Amino acid sequence: METMLHPPRTALELYKILPEGTQCELINNQIIMSPSAKWKHQDIVKKILVALDNYLKKNPAGIVLSDVDIYLNEANVYRPDIMVITNNQLHILGDDGYIHGAPELVIEVLSQGTHKYDKKEKKEMYAKCGVKEYWLVEPTTLQCEGFVAEDNKFQPLPSSEKKFKIQVLNLSIRLES
């Protein structure tokens, strides 16, 4: 066991010393724990990831990632379900293995424990930090709610069930089998 010479002074310092894989995010300087995702949630994430990965293999506009920390500022480190880093923002891929800046696209499949953060605090911070498009998917109804950034605020996109169109990639994704 390591001896801690200097205890963490900030929430960010504490966050950084948590074991890799700890299910949490730093939201407005608070560490928010969450249980692992349920199977339906993960199945939806998989479908979206496969669609995005297949699209980006044919149209090399960037990379799709899942479950990687995004360091937005000293008080906010999020771990979205899905994100796309476009080719012109590859510089935000840190040498430490994390993302340091806002991806162009973020998609969250809502979970009971974290949906309130996804819909409010995280949505507002993503808009302020430069995420261009943000999608929320409700796993029980497959309702898809999207937002596009204008002047550091999100404006709603047409919502629908079981499908959505990603504006930044001009890609439609269906969630039905």
Coordinates of C-alpha atoms in Angstrom, one line a residue, residues 50-161:
V50 CA -21.0 0.1 -34.7
A51 CA -23.0 2.5 -37.0
L52 CA -20.6 5.3 -36.3
D53 CA -17.5 3.1 -36.7
N54 CA -18.8 1.7 -40.0
Y55 CA -19.5 5.2 -41.3
L56 CA -16.1 6.6 -40.2
K57 CA -14.3 3.7 -41.9
K58 CA -15.9 4.7 -45.2
N59 CA -15.8 8.4 -44.6
P60 CA -12.6 9.1 -42.5
A61 CA -13.8 12.2 -40.8
G62 CA -12.6 11.3 -37.3
I63 CA -12.7 8.6 -34.6
V64 CA -15.5 7.3 -32.4
L65 CA -14.8 6.6 -28.8
S66 CA -16.7 5.3 -25.8
D67 CA -16.3 5.6 -22.1
V68 CA -13.2 7.8 -22.0
D69 CA -12.8 10.7 -19.7
I70 CA -13.2 14.2 -21.2
Y71 CA -11.4 16.9 -19.2
L72 CA -13.4 20.1 -19.9
N73 CA -12.1 22.2 -17.1
E74 CA -10.9 22.0 -13.4
A75 CA -14.4 21.3 -12.2
N76 CA -15.8 19.0 -14.9
V77 CA -14.6 15.6 -16.2
Y78 CA -17.2 13.6 -18.0
R79 CA -17.3 10.1 -19.4
P80 CA -19.9 10.1 -22.1
D81 CA -21.3 6.9 -23.6
I82 CA -20.2 7.9 -27.1
M83 CA -18.2 10.7 -28.7
V84 CA -16.8 11.6 -32.1
I85 CA -13.5 13.4 -32.3
T86 CA -13.2 14.9 -35.8
N87 CA -9.9 15.0 -37.7
N88 CA -9.5 18.7 -37.1
Q89 CA -9.6 18.2 -33.4
L90 CA -7.3 15.2 -33.0
H91 CA -5.1 17.5 -30.9
I92 CA -7.5 17.1 -27.9
L93 CA -6.4 13.4 -27.7
G94 CA -4.0 13.6 -24.7
D95 CA -0.8 11.7 -24.3
D96 CA -2.2 10.6 -20.9
G97 CA -4.9 8.6 -22.7
Y98 CA -7.8 11.1 -22.0
I99 CA -9.6 13.7 -24.0
H100 CA -8.7 17.4 -23.1
G101 CA -11.4 19.5 -24.8
A102 CA -14.8 19.2 -26.3
P103 CA -15.6 16.6 -29.0
E104 CA -17.8 17.7 -31.8
L105 CA -20.4 15.1 -31.1
V106 CA -21.5 13.5 -27.7
I107 CA -24.2 10.9 -27.3
E108 CA -25.6 9.8 -24.0
V109 CA -27.9 6.8 -23.4
L110 CA -29.8 7.9 -20.4
S111 CA -29.5 6.0 -17.1
Q112 CA -31.7 6.2 -14.1
G113 CA -28.9 7.4 -11.8
T114 CA -27.4 10.0 -14.1
H115 CA -30.1 11.3 -16.5
K116 CA -30.7 14.5 -14.5
Y117 CA -27.0 15.4 -15.0
D118 CA -27.1 14.5 -18.7
K119 CA -30.2 16.7 -19.3
K120 CA -29.0 19.8 -17.3
E121 CA -25.5 20.3 -16.0
K122 CA -23.6 18.3 -18.5
K123 CA -25.7 19.6 -21.4
E124 CA -25.0 23.2 -20.4
M125 CA -21.3 22.6 -19.9
Y126 CA -21.0 20.7 -23.2
A127 CA -22.6 23.8 -25.0
K128 CA -20.2 26.2 -23.2
C129 CA -17.1 24.2 -24.0
G130 CA -17.8 23.7 -27.7
V131 CA -19.6 20.4 -28.3
K132 CA -21.4 21.0 -31.6
E133 CA -24.0 18.3 -31.3
Y134 CA -25.5 16.4 -28.3
W135 CA -27.9 13.5 -28.4
L136 CA -29.9 11.9 -25.6
V137 CA -31.4 8.4 -26.1
E138 CA -34.0 7.1 -23.6
P139 CA -33.4 3.3 -23.5
T140 CA -37.0 2.2 -22.7
T141 CA -38.8 4.1 -25.4
L142 CA -35.8 4.8 -27.7
Q143 CA -36.9 8.4 -27.8
C144 CA -34.0 10.4 -29.3
E145 CA -33.6 14.1 -28.4
G146 CA -30.9 16.1 -30.1
F147 CA -29.3 19.6 -29.7
V148 CA -27.1 21.7 -31.9
A149 CA -24.9 24.4 -30.6
E150 CA -25.5 28.1 -31.4
D151 CA -23.6 30.8 -29.5
N152 CA -22.6 28.4 -26.7
K153 CA -26.2 27.3 -26.1
F154 CA -28.0 24.2 -27.5
Q155 CA -31.0 24.6 -29.8
P156 CA -33.2 21.5 -30.1
L157 CA -33.2 19.3 -33.2
P158 CA -36.3 17.4 -34.3
S159 CA -36.7 14.5 -31.9
S160 CA -38.1 11.1 -32.8
E161 CA -38.4 7.5 -31.7

